[in-house]
Coordinates of C-alpha atoms in Angstrom, one line a residue:
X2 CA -11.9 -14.9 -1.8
X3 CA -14.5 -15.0 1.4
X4 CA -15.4 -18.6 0.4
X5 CA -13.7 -21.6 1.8
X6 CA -12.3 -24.1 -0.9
X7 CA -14.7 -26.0 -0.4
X8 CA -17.5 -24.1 -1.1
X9 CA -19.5 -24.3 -4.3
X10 CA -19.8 -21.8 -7.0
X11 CA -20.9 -21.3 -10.5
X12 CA -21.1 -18.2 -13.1
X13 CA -23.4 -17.5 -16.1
X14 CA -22.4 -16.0 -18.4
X15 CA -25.8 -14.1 -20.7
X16 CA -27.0 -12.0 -23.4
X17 CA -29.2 -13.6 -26.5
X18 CA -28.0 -16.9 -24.6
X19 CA -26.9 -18.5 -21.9
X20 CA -23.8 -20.2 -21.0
X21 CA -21.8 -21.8 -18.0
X22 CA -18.1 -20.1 -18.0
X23 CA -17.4 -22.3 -15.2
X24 CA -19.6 -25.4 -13.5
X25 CA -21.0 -25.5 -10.6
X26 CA -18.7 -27.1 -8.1
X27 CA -16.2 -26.7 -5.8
X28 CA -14.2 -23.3 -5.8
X29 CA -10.4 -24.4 -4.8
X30 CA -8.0 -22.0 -4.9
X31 CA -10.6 -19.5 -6.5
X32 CA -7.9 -19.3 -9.6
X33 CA -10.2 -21.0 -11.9
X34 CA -12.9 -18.9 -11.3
X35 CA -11.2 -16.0 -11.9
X36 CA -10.1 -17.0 -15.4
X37 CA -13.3 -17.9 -16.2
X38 CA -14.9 -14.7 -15.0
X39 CA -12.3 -12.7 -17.2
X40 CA -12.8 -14.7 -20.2
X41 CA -17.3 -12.7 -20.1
X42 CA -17.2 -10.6 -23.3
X43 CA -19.9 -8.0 -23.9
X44 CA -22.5 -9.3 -26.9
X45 CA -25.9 -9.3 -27.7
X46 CA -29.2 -8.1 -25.8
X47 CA -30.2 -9.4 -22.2
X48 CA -32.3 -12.3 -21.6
X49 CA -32.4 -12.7 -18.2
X50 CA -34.8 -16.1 -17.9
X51 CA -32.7 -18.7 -19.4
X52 CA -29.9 -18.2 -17.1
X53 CA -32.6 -17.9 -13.6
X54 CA -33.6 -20.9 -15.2
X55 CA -30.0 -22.5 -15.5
X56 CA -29.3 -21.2 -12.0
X57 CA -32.5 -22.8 -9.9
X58 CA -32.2 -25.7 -12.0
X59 CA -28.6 -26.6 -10.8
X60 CA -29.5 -25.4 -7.2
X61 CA -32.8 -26.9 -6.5
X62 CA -31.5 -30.6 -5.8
X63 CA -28.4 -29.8 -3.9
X64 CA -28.9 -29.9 0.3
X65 CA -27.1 -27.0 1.1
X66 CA -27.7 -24.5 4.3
X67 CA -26.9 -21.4 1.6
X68 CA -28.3 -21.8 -1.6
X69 CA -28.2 -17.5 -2.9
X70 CA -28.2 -16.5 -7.1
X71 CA -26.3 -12.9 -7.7
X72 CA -27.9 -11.8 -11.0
X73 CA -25.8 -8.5 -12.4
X74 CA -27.1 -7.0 -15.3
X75 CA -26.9 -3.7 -16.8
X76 CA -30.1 -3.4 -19.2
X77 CA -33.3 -4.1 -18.9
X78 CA -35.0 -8.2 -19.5
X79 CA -35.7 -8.7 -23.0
X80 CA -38.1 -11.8 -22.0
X81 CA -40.7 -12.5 -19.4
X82 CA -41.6 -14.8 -16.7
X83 CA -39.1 -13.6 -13.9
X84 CA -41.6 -13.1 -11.3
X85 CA -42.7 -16.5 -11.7
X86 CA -39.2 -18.1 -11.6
X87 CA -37.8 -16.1 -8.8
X88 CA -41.8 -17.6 -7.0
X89 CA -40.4 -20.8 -7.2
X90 CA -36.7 -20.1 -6.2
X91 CA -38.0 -18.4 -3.0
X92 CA -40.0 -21.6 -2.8
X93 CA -36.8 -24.2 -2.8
X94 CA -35.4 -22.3 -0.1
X95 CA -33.1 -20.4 -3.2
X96 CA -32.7 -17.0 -2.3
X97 CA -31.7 -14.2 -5.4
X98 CA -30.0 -10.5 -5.2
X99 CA -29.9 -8.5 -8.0
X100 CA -27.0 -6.3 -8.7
X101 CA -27.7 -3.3 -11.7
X102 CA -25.0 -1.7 -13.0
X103 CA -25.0 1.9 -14.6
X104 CA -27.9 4.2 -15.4
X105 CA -29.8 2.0 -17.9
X106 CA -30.7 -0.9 -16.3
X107 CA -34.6 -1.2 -14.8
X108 CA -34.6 -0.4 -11.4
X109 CA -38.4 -1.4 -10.4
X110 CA -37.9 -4.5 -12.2
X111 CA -34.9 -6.2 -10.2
X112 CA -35.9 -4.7 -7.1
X113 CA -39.3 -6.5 -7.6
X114 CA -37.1 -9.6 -8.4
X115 CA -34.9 -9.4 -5.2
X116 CA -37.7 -8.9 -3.1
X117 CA -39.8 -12.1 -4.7
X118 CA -36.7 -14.6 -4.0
X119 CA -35.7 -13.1 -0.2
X120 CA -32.7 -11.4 -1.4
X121 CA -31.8 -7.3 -1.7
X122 CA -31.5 -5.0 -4.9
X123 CA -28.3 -3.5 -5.5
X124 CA -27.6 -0.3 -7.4
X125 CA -24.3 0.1 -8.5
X126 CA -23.3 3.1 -10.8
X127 CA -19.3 2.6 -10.9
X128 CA -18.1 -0.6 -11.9
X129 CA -15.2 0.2 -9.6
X130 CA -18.0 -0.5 -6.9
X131 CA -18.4 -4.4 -7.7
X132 CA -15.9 -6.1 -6.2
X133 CA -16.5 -5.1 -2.8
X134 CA -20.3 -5.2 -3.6
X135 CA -20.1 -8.9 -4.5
X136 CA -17.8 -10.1 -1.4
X137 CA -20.7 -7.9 0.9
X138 CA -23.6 -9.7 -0.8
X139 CA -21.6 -13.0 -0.2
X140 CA -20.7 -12.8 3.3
X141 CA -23.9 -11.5 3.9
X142 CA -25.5 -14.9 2.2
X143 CA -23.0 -17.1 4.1
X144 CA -23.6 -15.6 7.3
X145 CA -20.5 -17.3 8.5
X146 CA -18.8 -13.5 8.4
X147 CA -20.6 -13.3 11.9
X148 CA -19.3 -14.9 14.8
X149 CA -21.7 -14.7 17.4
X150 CA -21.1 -15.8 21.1
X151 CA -19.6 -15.8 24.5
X152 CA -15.5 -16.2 24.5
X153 CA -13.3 -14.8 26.0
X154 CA -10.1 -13.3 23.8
X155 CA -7.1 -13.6 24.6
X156 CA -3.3 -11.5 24.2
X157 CA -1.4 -12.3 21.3
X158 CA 1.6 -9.3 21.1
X159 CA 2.4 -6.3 22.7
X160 CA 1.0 -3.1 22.3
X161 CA 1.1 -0.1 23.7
X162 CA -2.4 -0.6 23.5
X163 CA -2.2 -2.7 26.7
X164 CA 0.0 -0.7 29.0
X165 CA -1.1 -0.1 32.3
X166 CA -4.0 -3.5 31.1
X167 CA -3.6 -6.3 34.0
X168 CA -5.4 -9.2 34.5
X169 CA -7.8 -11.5 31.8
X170 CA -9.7 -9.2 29.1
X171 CA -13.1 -9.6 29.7
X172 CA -16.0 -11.5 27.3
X173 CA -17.2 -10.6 24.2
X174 CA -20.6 -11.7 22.3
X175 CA -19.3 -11.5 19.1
X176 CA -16.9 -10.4 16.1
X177 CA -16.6 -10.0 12.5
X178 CA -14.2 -13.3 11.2
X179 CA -11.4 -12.0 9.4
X180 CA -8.0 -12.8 8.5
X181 CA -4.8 -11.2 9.2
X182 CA -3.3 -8.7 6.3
X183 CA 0.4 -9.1 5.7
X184 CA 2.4 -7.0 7.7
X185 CA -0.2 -6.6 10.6
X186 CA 0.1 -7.2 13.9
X187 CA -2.0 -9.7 16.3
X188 CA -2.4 -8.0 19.5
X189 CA -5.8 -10.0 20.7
X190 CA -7.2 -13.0 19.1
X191 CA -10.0 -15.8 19.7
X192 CA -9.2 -19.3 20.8
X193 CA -9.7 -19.9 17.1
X194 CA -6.7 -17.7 16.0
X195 CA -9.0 -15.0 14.2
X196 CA -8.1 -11.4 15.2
X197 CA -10.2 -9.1 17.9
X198 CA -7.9 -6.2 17.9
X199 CA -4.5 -5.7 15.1
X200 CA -2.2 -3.1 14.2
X201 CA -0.1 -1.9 11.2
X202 CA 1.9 1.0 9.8
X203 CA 0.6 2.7 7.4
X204 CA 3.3 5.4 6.5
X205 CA 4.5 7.5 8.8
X206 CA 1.0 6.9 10.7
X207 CA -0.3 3.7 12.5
X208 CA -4.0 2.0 11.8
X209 CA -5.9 0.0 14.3
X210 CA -8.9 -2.8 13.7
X211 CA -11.5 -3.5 16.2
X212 CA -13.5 -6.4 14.9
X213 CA -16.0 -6.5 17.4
X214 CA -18.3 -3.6 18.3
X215 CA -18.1 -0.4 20.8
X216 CA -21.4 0.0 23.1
X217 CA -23.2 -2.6 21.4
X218 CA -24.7 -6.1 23.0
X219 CA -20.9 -7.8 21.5
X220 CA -18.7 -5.2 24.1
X221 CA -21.5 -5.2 27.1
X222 CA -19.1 -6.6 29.6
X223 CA -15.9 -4.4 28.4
X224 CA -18.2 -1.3 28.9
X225 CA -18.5 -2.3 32.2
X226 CA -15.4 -3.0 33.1
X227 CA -12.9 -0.7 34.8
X228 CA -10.0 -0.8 32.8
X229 CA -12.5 -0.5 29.5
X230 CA -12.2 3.4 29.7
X231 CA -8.3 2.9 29.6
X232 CA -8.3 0.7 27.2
X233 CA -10.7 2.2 24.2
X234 CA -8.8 5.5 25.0
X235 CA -5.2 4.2 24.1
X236 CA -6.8 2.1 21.3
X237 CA -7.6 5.2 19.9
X238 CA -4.1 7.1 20.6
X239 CA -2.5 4.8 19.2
X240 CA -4.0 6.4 15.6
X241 CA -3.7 10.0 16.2
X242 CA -0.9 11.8 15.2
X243 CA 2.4 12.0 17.8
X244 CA 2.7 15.6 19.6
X245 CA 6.2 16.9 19.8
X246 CA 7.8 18.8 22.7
X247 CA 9.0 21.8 21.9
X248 CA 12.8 21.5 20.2
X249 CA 12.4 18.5 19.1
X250 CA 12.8 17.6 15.2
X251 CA 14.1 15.4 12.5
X252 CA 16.6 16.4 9.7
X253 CA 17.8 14.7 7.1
X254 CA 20.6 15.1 4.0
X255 CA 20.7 12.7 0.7
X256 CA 24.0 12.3 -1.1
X257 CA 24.5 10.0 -3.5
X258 CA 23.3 6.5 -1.8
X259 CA 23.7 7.6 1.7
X260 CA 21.9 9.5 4.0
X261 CA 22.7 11.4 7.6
X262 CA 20.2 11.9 9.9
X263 CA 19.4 14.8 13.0
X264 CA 17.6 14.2 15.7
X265 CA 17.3 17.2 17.8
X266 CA 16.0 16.4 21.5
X267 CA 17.3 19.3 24.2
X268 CA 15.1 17.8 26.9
X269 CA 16.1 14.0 26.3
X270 CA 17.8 11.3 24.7
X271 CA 17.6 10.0 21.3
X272 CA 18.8 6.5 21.2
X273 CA 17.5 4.6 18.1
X274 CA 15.8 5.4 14.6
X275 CA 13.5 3.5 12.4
X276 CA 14.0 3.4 8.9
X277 CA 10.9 2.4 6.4
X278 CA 12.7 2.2 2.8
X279 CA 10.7 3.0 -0.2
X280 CA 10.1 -0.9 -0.8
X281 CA 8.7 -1.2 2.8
X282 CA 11.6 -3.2 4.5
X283 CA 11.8 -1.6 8.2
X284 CA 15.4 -1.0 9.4
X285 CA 17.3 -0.5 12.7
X286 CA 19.6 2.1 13.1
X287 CA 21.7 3.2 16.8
X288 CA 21.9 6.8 17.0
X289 CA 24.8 8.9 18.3
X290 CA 25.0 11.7 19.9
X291 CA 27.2 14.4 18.0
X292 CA 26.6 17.6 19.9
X293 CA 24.7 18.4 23.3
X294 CA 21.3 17.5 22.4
X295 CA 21.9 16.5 18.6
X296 CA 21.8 12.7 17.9
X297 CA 23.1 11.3 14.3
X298 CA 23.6 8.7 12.7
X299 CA 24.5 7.8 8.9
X300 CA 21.7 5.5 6.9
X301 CA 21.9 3.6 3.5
X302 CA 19.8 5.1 0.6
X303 CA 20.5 3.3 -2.4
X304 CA 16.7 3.2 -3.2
X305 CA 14.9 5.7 -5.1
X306 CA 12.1 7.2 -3.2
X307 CA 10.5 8.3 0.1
X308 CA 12.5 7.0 3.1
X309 CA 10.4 7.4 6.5
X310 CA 12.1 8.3 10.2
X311 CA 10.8 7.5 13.4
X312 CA 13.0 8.6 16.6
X313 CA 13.0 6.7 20.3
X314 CA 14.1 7.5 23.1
X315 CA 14.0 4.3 25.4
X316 CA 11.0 2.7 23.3
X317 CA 9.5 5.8 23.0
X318 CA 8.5 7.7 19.9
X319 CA 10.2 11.0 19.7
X320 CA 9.7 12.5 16.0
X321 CA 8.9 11.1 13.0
X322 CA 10.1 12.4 9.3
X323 CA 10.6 11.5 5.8
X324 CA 13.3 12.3 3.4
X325 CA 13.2 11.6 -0.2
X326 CA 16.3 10.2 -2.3
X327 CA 17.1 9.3 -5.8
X328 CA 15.7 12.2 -7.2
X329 CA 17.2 15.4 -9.2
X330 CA 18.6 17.9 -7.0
X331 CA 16.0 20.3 -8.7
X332 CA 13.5 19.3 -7.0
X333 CA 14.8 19.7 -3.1
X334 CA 13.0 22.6 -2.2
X335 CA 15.3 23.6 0.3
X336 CA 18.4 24.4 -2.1
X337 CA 19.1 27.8 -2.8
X338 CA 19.1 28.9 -6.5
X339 CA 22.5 29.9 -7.7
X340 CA 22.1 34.3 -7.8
X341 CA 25.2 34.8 -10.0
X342 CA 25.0 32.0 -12.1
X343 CA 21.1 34.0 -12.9
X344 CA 22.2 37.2 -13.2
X345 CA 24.9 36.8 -15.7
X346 CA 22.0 34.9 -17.7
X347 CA 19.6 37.5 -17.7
X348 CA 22.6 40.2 -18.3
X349 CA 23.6 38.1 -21.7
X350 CA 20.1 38.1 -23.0
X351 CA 19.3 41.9 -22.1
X352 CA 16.7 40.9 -19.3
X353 CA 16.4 41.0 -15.7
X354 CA 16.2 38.5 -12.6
X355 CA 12.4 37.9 -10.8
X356 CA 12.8 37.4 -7.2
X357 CA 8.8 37.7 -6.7
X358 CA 6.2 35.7 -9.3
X359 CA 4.0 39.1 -9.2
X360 CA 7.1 40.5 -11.6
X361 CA 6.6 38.2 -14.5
X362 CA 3.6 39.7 -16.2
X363 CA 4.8 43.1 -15.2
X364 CA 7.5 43.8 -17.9
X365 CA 6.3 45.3 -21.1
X366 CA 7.9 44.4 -24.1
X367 CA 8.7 47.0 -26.8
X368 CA 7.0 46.2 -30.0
X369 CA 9.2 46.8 -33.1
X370 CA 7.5 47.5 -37.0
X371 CA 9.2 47.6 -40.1
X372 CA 7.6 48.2 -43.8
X373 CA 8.3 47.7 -46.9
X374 CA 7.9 50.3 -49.5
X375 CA 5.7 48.5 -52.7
X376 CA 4.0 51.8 -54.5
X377 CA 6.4 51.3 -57.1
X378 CA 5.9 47.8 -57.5
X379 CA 2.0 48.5 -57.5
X380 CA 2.3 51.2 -60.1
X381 CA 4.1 49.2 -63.0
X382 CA 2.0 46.3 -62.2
X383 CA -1.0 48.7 -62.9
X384 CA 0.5 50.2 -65.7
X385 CA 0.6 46.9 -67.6
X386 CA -2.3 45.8 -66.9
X387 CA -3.8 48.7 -68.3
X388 CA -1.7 48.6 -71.4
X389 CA -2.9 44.9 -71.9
X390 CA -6.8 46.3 -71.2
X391 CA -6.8 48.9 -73.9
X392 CA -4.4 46.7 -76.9
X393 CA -7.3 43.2 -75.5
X394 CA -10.1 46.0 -76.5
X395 CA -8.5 48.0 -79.6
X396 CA -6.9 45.4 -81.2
X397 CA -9.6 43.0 -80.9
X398 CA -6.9 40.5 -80.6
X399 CA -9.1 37.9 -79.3
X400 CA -11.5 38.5 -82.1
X401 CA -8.6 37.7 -84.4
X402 CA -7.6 34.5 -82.6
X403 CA -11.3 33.3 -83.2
X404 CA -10.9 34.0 -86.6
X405 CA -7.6 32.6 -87.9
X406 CA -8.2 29.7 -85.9
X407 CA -11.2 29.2 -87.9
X408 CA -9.4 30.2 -91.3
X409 CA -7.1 27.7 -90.2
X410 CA -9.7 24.7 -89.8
X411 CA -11.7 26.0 -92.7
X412 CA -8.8 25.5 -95.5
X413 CA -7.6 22.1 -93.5
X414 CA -11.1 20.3 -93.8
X415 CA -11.3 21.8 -97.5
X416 CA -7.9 20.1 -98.3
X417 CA -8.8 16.9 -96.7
X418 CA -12.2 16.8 -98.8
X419 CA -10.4 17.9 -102.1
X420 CA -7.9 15.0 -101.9
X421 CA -11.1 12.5 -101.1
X422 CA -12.7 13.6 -103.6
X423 CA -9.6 12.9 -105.9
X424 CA -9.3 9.8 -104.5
X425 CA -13.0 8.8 -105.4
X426 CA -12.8 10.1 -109.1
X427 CA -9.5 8.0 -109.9
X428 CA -11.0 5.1 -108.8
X429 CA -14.5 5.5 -110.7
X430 CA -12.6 7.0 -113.7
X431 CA -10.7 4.5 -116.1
X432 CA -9.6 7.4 -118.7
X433 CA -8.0 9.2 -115.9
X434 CA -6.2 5.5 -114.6
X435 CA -4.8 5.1 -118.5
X436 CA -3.6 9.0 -118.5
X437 CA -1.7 8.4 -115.9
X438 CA -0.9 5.0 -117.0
X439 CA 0.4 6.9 -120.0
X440 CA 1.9 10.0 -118.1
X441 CA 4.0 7.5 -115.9
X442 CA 5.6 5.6 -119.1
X443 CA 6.3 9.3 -121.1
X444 CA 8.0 9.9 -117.3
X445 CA 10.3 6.7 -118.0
X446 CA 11.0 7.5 -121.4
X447 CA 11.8 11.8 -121.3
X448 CA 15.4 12.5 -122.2
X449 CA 17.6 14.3 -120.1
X450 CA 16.8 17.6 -121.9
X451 CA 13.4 16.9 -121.6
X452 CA 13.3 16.5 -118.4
X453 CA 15.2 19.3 -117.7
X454 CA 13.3 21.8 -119.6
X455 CA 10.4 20.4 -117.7
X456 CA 12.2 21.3 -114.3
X457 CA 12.8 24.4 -115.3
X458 CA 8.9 24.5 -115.5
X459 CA 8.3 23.6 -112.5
X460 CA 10.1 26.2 -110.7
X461 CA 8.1 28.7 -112.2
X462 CA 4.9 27.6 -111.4
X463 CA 3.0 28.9 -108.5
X464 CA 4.6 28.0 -104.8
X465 CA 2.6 25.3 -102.3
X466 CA 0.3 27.9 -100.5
X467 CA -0.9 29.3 -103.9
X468 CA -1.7 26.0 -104.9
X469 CA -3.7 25.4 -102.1
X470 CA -5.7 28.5 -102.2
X471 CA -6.8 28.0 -105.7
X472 CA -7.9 24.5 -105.0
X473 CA -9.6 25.8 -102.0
X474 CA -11.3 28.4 -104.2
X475 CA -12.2 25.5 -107.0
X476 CA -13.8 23.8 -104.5
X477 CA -15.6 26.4 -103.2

């Protein structure tokens, strides 16, 4: 933002590589460089040759008075031949500054750097710090910041500054070029417009800038001169806080989007107040007087926020105050709390009311136990398992488990191989494949008696389980 538009200006972007984010050339508006500078992302190591290298190489041909190289960096060069380079920029009339940000960058190496191309080492730990860092190390470069010279400045608007001032303002050698900040006052300016001395509000208190300097070779002539005394004294009263007489103050009440306003001044008159809303728009208000030595008057407060007063009397500040609307009543300090309402709510919930904050920690609590009686439970649950302990041991009953489950297997696998077996001897046997043959067509051909009588034989042979044992015991 110190450059002029048409000043030149280029960024590098570096790490493994390195990279123009935005040309050398003209700055404009300064927009474009901006975007460009937000568009750096973090990536890769830190080679800091290649971009000295792009740098000297777009600057060495160009006939310019100020030809400077910023290098920031927050590591430490991953490459050599930097001494060399910043030799031959020093050479050309290029001049390079090095700016190291945070703890882990190499100190002694860019300081070496700076002090090889004419420029200065920078260390800057908070990143916070850069952009004022950067506009110092420009204006610095330019050297146009610096307005050195006899001139003689001139009024521009009043100030109480320059009561009692008369005649022309004596010579200066110098000043620091700046411009005007919005809201601020010119109260002396050069023949080229650019503020010496300007003033602004700065809440309820007033700042002041002197752009050239005080007992230095710039102010020679206004040390000398008999009004200078005068002068640097109500340049500096200007800042300091207003003293009040006594009786004199400023009130204030908020309701809803309105505001009334007391200005108590036995000694004087009150005739006017100064109204700074929350969004900084600065507003005239007559006052009137109500009672002997009370002034009012009623004020608009539709804005949320922190409303600030100033009093006059005839052009002359009075009292200053602030008042804050838009808020929950809560938080006014000045309203009392409600005593019954409090009372009646500690009396419902058994407590009391703490008119001191050394009470809260004081009241004990009483600490309530109860119990519940389980010996009984405990004893049956004992009991049991006891029982269990001595019928697990006696009984052997996990013995047993063991054993019929093997039983169990035992006569299930015999089975299986007993019908294999069978199986095998049917197929191998033919005699046994025409007995059957034969047994299946005697089957067909039994009469009913037969077949009866052979029924009857059958429920008095031996049942299933029998059967099974005896097999078992056959195959055995």
């Amino acid at each position: 933002d110190a450059m002029l538009p048409e000043d030149e200006v280029g960024v590098i972007a570096f790490d493994d590589n390195a990279s123009w984010v935005y040309k050398l050339g003209p700055k404009g508006d300064g927009s474009a460089v901006k975007q460009a500078i937000q568009s750096i992302r973090e990536n890769g190591g830190t080679m800091i040759l290649p971009p000295m290298q792009e740098a000297f190489e777009a600057l060495k041909g160009l006939d310019y008075t100020v030809r400077h190289v910023i290098l920031l960096t927050d590591g430490d060069a991953a490459d050599t031949g930097h001494e060399a380079l910043a030799g031959q920029m020093a050479a050309a009339g290029i001049t390079l500054s090095t700016v190291g940000l945070g703890p882990d960058h190499n100190q002694r190496f860019l300081d070496n750097l700076a002090h090889i191309a004419g420029g200065r080492y920078l260390n800057v730990p908070n990143p916070a710090d850069l952009p004022g860092i950067f506009l110092r190390e420009t204006l610095e470069a330019m050297g146009a910041y610096l307005k050195t010279g006899v001139f003689y400045p001139q009024t521009d608007s009043y100030s109480p500054i320059l009561s009692g001032i008369s005649g022309t303002l004596p010579a200066l050698g110098g000043y620091v070029a700046n411009s005007l900040k919005t809201g601020a006052t010119q109260v002396i300016k050069t023949a080229e417009d650019d503020p010496v001395l300007a003033e602004w509000r700065y809440g309820l208190g007033r700042a002041v800038c002197w752009t050239s300097d005080i007992g230095g070779i710039m102010s020679t002539n206004w040390m000398g001169w008999e009004q200078g005394a005068a002068f640097f004294s109500a340049m500096v009263a200007r800042i300091l806080p207003d003293s009040t007489a006594g009786g004199l103050s400023l009130e204030a009440e908020v309701a809803q989007e309105s505001m009334h306003v007391w200005v108590t001044s036995p000694d004087g008159t009150a005739d006017s107040l100064t109204v700074i809303a929350p969004d900084g728009q600065e507003s005239q208000v007559r006052l009137a007087l109500e009672s002997p030595g009370v002034y009012g008057a009623e004020v608009e407060a539709g804005q949320s926020g922190v409303y600030f007063l100033q009093a006059y009397s005839e052009g002359q500040l009075l009292v200053t105050g602030a008042a804050v609307a838009g808020y929950s009543q809560e938080y006014d300090v000045r309203r009392q709390a409600d005593g019954g309402f409090l009372a009646r709510l500690a009396q419902a919930g058994g407590g009391e009311v703490f008119t001191d904050s050394s009470q809260w920690f004081s009241v004990i609590m009483p600490v309530e136990y109860t119990h519940t009686d389980m010996r009984l439970a405990l004893l049956v649950t004992a009991a049991l398992l006891w029982v269990m302990g001595i019928a697990w041991r006696k009984l052997e009953l996990g013995r047993l488990a063991k054993a019929w489950a093997g039983k169990a297997a035992g006569a299930a696998s015999g089975m299986a191989a007993y019908l294999a077996a069978r199986r095998e001897k049917a197929k191998s046997d033919p005699t046994i494949k025409q007995t059957e043959k034969a047994g299946k067509q005697k089957d067909i051909s039994k009469t009913g008696q037969e077949k009866e009588a052979e029924k009857d034989g059958q429920e008095a042979q031996p049942s299933l389980a029998e059967r099974m044992k005896q097999r078992n015991r056959e195959w055995k």
